[in-house]
Short mmCIF file of N, CA, C and O in Angstrom, two decimals:
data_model
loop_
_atom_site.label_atom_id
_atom_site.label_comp_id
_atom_site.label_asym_id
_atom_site.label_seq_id
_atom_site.Cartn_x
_atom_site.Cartn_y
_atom_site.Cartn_z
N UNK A 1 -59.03 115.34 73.01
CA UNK A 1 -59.01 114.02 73.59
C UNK A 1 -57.81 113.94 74.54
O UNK A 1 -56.94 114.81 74.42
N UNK A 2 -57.68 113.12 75.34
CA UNK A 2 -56.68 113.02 76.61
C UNK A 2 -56.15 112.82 75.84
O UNK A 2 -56.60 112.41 74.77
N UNK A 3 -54.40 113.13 76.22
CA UNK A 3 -53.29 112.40 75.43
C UNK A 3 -52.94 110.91 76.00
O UNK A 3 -52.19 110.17 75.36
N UNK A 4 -53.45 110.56 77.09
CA UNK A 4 -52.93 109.41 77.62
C UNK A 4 -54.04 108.31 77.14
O UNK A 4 -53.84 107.10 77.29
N UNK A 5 -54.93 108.70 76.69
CA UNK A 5 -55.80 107.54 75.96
C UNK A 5 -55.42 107.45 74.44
O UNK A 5 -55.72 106.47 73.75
N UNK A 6 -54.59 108.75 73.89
CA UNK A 6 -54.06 108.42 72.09
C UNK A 6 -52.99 107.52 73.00
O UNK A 6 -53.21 106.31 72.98
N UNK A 7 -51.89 107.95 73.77
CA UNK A 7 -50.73 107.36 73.47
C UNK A 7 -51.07 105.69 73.95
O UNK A 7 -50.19 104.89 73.63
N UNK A 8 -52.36 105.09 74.74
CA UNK A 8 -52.13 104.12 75.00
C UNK A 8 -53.08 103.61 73.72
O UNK A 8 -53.20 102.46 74.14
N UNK A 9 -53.61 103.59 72.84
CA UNK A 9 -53.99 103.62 71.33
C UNK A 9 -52.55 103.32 70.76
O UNK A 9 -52.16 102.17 70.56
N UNK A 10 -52.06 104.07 70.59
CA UNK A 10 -51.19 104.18 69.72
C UNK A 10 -49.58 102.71 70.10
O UNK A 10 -48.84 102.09 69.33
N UNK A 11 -49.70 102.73 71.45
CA UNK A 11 -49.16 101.31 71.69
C UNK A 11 -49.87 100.19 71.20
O UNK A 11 -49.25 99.29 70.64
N UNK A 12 -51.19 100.15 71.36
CA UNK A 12 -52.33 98.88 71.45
C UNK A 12 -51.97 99.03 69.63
O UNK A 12 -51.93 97.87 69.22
N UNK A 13 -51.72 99.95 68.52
CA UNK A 13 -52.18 99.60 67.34
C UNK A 13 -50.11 98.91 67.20
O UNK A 13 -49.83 97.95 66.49
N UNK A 14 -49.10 99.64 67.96
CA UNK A 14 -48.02 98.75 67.35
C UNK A 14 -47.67 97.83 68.06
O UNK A 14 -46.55 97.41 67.75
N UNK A 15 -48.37 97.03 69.32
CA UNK A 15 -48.55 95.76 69.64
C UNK A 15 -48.85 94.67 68.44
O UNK A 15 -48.42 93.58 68.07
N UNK A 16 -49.58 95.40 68.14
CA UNK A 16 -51.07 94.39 66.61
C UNK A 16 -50.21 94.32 65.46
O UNK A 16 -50.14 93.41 64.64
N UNK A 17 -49.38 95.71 65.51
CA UNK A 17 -48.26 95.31 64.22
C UNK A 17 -47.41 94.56 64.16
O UNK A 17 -47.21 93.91 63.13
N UNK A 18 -46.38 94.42 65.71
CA UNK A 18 -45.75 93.59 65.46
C UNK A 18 -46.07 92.24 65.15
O UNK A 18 -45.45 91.50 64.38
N UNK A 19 -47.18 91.96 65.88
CA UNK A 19 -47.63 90.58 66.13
C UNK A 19 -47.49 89.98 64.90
O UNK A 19 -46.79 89.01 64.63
N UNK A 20 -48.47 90.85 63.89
CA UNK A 20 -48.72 90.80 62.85
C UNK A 20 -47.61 90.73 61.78
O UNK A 20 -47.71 89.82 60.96
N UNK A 21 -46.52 91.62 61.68
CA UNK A 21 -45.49 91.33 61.14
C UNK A 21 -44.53 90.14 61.59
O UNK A 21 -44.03 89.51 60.66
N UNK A 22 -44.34 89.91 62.35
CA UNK A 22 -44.11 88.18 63.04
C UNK A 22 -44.65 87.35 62.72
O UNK A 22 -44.04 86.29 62.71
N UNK A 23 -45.97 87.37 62.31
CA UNK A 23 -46.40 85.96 61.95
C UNK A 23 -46.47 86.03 61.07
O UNK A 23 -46.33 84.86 60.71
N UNK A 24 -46.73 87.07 59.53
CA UNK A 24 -46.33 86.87 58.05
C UNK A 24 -44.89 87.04 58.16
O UNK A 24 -44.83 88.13 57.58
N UNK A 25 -43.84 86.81 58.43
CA UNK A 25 -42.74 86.61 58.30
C UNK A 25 -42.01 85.21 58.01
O UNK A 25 -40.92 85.08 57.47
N UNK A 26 -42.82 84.24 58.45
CA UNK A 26 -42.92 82.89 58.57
C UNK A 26 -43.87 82.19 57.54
O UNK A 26 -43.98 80.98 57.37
N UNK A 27 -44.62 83.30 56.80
CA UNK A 27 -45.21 83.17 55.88
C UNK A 27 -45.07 82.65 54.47
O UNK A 27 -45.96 83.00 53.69
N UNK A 28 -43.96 81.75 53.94
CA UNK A 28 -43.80 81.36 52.80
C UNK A 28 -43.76 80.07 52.21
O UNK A 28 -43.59 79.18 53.04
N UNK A 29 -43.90 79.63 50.76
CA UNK A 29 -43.90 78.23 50.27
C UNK A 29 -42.47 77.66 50.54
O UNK A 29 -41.33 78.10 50.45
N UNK A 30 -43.16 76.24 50.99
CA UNK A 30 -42.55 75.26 51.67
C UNK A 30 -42.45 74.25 51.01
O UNK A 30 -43.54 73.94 50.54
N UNK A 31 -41.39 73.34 50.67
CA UNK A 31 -41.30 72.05 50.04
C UNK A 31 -40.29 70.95 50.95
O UNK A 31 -39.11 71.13 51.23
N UNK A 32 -40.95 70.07 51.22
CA UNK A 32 -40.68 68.73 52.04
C UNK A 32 -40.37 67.18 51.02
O UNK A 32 -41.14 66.56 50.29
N UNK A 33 -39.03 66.97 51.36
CA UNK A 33 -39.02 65.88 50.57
C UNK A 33 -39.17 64.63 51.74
O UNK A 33 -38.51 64.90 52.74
N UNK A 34 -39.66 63.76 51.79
CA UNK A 34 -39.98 62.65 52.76
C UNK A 34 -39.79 61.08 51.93
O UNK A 34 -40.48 60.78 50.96
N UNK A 35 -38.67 60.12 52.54
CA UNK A 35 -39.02 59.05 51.83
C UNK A 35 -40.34 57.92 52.32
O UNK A 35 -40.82 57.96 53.45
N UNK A 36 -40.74 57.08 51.41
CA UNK A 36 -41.91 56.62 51.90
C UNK A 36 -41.67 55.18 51.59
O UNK A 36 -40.88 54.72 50.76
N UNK A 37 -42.76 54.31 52.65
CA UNK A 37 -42.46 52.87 52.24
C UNK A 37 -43.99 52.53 51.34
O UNK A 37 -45.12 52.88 51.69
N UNK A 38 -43.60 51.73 50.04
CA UNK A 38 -44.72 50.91 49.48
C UNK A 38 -44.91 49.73 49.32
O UNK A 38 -44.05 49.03 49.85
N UNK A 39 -45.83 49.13 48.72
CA UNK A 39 -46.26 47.76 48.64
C UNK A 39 -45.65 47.41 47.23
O UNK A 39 -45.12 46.35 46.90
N UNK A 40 -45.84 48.53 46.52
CA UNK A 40 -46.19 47.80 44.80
C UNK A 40 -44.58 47.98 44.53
O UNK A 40 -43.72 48.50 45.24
N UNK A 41 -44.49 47.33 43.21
CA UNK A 41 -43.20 47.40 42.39
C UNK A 41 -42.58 48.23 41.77
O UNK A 41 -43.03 48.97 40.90
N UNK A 42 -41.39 48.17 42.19
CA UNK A 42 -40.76 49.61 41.60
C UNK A 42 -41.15 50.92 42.58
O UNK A 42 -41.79 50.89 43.63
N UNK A 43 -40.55 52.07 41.91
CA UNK A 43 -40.38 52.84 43.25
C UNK A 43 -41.77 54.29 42.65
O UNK A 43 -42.23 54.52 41.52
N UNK A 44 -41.99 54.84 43.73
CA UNK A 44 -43.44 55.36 43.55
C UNK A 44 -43.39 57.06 43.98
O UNK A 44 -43.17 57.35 45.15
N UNK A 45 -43.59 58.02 43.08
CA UNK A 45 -43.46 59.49 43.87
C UNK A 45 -44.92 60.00 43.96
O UNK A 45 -45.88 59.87 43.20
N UNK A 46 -44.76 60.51 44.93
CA UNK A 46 -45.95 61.44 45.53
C UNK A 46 -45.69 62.92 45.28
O UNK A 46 -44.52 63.32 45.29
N UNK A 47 -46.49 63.60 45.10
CA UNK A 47 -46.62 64.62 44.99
C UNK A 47 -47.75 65.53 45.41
O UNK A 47 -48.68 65.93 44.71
N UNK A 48 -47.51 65.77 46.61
CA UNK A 48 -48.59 66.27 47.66
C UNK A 48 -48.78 67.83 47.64
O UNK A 48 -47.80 68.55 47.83
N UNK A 49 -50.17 68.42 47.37
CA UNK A 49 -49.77 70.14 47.09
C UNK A 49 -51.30 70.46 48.46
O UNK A 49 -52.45 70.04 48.59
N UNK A 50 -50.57 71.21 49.05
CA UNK A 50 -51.20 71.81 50.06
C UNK A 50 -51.39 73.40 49.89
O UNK A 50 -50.36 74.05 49.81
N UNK A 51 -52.56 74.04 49.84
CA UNK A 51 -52.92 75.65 49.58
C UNK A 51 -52.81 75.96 51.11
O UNK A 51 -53.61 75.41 51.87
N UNK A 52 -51.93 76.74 51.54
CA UNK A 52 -51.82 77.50 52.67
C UNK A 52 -51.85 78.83 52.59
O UNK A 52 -50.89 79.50 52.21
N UNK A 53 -53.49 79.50 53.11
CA UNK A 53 -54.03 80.78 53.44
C UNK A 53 -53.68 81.76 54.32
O UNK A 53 -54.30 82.82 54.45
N UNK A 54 -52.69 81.46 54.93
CA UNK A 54 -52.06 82.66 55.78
C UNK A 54 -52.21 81.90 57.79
O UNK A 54 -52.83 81.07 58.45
N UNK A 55 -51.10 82.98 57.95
CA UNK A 55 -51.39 82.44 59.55
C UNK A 55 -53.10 81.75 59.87
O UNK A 55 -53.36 80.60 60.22
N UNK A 56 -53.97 82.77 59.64
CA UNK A 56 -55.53 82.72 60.01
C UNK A 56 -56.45 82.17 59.31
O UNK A 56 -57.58 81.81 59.65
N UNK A 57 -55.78 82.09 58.06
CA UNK A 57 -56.68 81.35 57.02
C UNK A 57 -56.80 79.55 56.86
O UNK A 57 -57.68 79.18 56.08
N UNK A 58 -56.09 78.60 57.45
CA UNK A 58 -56.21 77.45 57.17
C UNK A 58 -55.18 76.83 56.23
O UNK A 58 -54.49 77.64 55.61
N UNK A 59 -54.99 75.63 56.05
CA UNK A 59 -54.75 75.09 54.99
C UNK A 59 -56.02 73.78 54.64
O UNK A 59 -56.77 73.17 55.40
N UNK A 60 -55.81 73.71 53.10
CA UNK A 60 -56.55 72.80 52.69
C UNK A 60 -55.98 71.98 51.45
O UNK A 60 -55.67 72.65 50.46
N UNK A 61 -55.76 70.17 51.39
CA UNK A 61 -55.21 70.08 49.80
C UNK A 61 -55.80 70.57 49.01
O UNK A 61 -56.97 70.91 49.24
N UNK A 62 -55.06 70.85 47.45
CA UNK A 62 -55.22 71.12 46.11
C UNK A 62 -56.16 69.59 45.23
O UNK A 62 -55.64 68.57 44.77
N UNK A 63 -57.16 69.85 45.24
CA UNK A 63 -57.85 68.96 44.53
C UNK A 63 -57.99 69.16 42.86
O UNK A 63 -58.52 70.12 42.30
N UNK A 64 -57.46 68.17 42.30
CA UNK A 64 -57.49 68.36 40.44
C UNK A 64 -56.55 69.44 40.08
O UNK A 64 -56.84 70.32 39.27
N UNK A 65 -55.80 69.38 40.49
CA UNK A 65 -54.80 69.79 39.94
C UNK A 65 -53.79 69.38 39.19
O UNK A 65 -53.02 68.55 39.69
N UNK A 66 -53.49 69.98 37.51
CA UNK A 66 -52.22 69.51 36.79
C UNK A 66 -50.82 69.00 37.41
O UNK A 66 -49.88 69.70 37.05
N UNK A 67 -50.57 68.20 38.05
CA UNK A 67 -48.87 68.28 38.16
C UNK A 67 -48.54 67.43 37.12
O UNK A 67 -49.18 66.41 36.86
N UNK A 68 -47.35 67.91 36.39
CA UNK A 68 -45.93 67.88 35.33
C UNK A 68 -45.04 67.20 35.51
O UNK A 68 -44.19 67.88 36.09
N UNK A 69 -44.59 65.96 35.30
CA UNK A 69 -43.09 65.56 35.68
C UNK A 69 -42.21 65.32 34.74
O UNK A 69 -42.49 64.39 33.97
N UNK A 70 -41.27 65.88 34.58
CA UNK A 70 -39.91 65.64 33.42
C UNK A 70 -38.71 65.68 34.30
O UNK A 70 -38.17 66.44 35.11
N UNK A 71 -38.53 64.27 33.66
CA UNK A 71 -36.95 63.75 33.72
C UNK A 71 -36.17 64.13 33.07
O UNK A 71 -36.34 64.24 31.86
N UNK A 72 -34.80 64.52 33.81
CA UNK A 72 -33.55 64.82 33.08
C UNK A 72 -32.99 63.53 32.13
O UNK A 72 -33.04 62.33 32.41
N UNK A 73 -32.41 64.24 30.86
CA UNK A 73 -31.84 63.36 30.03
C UNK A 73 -30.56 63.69 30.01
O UNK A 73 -30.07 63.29 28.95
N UNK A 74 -29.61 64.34 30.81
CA UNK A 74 -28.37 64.37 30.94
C UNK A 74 -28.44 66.06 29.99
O UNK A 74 -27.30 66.51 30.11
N UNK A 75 -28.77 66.45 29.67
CA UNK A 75 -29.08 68.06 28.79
C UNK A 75 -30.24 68.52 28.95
O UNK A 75 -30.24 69.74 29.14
N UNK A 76 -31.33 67.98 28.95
CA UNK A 76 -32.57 69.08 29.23
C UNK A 76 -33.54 68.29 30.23
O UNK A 76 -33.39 67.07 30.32
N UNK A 77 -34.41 68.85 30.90
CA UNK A 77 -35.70 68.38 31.27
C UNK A 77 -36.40 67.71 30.40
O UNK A 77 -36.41 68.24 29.29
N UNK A 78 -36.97 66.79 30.48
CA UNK A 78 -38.16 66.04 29.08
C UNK A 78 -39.04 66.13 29.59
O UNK A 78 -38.84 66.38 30.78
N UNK A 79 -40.74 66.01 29.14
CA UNK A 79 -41.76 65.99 29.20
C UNK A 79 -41.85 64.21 29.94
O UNK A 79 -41.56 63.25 29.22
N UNK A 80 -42.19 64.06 31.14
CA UNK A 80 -42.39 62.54 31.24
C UNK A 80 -43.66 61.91 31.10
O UNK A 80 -43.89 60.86 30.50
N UNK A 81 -44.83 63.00 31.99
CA UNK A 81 -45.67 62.61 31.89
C UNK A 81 -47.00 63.24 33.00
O UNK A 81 -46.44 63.68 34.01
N UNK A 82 -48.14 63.36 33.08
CA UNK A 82 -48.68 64.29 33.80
C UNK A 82 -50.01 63.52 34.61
O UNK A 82 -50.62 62.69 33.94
N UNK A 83 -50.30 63.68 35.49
CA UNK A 83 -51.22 63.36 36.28
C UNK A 83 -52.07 64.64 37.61
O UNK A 83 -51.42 65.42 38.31
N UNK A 84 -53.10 64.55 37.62
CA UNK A 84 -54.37 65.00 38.02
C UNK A 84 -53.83 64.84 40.01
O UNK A 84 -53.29 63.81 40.40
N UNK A 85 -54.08 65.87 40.86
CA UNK A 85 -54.23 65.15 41.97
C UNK A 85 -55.30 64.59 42.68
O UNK A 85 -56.10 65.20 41.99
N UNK A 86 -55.97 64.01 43.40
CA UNK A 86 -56.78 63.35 43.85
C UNK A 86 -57.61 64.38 45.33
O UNK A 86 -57.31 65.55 45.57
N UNK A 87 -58.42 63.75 45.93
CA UNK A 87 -59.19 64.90 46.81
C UNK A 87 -58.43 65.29 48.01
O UNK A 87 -58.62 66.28 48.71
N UNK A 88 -57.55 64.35 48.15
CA UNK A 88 -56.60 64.26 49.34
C UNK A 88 -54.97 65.07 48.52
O UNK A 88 -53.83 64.86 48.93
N UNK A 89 -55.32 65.88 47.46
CA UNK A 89 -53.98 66.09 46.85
C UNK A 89 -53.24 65.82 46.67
O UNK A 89 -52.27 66.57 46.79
N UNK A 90 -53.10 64.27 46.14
CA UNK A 90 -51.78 63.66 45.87
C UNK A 90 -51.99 63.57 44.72
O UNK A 90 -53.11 63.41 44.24
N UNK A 91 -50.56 63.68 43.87
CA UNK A 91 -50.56 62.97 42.23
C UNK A 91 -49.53 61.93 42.55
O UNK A 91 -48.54 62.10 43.26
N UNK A 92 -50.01 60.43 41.73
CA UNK A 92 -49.19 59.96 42.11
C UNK A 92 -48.09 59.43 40.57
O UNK A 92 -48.35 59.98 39.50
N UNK A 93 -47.30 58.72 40.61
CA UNK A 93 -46.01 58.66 39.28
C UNK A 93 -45.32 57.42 39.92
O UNK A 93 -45.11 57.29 41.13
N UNK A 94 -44.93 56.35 38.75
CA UNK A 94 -44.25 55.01 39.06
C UNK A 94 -43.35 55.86 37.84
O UNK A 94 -43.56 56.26 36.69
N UNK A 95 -42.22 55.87 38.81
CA UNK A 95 -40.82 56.62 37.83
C UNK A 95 -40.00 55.58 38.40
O UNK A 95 -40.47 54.98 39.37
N UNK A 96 -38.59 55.20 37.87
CA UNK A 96 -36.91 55.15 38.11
C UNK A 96 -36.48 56.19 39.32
O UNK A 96 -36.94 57.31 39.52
N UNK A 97 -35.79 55.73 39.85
CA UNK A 97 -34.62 56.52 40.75
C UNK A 97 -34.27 58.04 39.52
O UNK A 97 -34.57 58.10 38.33
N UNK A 98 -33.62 59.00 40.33
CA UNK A 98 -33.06 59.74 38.68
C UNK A 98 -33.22 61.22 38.95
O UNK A 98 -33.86 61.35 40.00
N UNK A 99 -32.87 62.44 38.38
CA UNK A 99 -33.35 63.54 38.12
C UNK A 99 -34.58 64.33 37.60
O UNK A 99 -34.97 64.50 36.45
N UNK A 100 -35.09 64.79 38.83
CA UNK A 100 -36.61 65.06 37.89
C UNK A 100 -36.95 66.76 38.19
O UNK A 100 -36.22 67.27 39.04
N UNK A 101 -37.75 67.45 37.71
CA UNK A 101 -38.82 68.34 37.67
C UNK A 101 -40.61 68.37 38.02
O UNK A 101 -41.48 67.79 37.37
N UNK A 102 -40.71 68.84 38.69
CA UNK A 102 -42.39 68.70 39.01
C UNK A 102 -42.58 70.04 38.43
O UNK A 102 -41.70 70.90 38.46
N UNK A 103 -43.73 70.20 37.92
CA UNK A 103 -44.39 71.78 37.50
C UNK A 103 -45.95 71.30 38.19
O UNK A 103 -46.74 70.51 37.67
N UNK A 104 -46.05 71.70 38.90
CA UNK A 104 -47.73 72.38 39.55
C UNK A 104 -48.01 73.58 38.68
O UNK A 104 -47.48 74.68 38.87
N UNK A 105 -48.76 73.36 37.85
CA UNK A 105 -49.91 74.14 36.58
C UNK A 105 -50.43 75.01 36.79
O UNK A 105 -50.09 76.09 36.32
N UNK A 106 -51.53 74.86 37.62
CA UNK A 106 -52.10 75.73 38.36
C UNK A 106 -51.83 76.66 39.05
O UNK A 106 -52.54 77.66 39.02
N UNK A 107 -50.40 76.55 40.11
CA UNK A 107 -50.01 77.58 40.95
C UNK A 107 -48.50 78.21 40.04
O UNK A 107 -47.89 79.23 40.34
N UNK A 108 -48.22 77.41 39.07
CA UNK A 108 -47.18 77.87 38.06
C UNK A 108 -45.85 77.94 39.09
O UNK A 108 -45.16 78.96 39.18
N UNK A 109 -45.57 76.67 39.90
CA UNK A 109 -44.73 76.40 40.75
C UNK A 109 -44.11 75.39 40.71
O UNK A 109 -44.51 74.47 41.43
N UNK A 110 -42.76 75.12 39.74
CA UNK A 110 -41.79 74.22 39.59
C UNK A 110 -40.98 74.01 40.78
O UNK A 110 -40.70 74.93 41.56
N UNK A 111 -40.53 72.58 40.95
CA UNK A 111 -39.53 72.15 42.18
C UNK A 111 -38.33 71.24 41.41
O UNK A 111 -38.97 70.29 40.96
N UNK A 112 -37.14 71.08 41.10
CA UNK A 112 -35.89 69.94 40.71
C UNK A 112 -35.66 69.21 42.15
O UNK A 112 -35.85 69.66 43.28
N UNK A 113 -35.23 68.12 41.78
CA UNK A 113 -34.72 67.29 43.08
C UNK A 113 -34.72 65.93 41.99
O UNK A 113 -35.19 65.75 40.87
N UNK A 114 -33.69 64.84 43.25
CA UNK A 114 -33.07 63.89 42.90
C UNK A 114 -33.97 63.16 43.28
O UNK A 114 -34.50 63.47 44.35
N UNK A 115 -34.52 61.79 42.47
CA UNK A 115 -35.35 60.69 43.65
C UNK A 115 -34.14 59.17 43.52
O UNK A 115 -33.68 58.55 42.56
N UNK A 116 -34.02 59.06 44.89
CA UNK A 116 -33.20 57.96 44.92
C UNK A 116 -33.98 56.50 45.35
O UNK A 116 -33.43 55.40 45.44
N UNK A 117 -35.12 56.74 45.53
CA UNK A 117 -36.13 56.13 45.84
C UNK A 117 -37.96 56.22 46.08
O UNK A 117 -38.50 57.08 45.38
N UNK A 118 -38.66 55.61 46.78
CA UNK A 118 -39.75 56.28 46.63
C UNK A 118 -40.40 57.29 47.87
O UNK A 118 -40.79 57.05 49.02
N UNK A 119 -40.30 58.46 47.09
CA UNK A 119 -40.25 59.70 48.37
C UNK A 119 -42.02 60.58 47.74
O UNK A 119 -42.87 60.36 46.88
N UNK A 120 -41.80 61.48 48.68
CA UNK A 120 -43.57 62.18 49.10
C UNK A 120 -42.58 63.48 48.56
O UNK A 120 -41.37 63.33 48.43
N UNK A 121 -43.09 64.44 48.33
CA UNK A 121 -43.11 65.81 47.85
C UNK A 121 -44.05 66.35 48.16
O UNK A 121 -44.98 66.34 47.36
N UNK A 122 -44.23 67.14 49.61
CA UNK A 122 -44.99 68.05 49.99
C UNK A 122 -44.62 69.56 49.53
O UNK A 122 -43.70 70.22 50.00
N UNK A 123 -45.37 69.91 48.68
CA UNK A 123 -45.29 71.45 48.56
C UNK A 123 -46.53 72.14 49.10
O UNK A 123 -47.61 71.88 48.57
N UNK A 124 -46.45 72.95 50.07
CA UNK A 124 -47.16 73.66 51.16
C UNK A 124 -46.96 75.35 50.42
O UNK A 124 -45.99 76.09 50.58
N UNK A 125 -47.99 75.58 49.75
CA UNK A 125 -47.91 76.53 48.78
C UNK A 125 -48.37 77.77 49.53
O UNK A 125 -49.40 77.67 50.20
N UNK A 126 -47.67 78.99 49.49
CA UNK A 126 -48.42 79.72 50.45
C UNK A 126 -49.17 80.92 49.50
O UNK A 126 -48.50 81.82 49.00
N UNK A 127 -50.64 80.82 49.33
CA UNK A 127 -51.57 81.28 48.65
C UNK A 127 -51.24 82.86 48.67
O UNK A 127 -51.64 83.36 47.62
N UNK A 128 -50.90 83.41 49.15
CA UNK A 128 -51.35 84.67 49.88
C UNK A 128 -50.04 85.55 49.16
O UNK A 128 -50.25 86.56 48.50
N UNK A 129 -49.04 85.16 49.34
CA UNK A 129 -47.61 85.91 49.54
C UNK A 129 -47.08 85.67 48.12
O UNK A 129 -47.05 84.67 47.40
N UNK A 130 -46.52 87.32 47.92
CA UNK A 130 -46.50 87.40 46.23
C UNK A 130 -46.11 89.36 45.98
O UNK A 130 -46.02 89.83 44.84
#
């Protein structure tokens, strides 16, 4: 075979690599804390879980899924209380301001953070990378 048709092959396949290694590089789970305004009383957390398939694959929410929430008691995490997410992937929780834990069940993906009010918790889970 010509050598000038391997060697321009052989550019065209580490063009495709880099590309490719560049864009799974950027490839990992993501968590967004966002505060939010509500109507109802008392303050309200969201907990938003998004399955993200790779550069090419899409994202789509997590429908029915376990999320976990335990509040700190000044020494351990406690069990607070658990809710289902909805088709649009939200779970939602009427908590206190305070120290908490989320456990997502399903993807076996805990987050800690402070809520000082009523905030969204996007976790943008990246399916793929592992």
């Amino acid at each position: 075979m010509n050598k000038r048709i391997l060697l321009g092959l052989l550019v065209v396949v580490l063009v495709i690599t880099a590309i490719g290694v560049f864009a799974a590089s950027s490839y990992k789970t993501t968590v967004s804390v966002t505060p939010i305004t509500t109507t109802s009383n008392g303050d309200v957390l969201k907990v938003k879980v998004i399955m993200n398939y790779g550069p090419f694959g899409g994202q789509s929410s997590l429908e029915g899924s376990d999320v976990w929430l335990y509040s700190y008691n000044g020494t351990a995490y406690v069990f607070h209380g658990m809710n289902f997410t909805a088709s649009n992937g939200v779970a939602t929780f009427h908590v206190p301001p305070g120290k908490y834990k989320v456990l997502i069940t399903d993807l076996h993906y805990s987050y800690v953070f402070t809520m000082s009010g009523s905030e969204e918790i996007t976790v943008n889970y990246a399916y793929l990378y592992r």
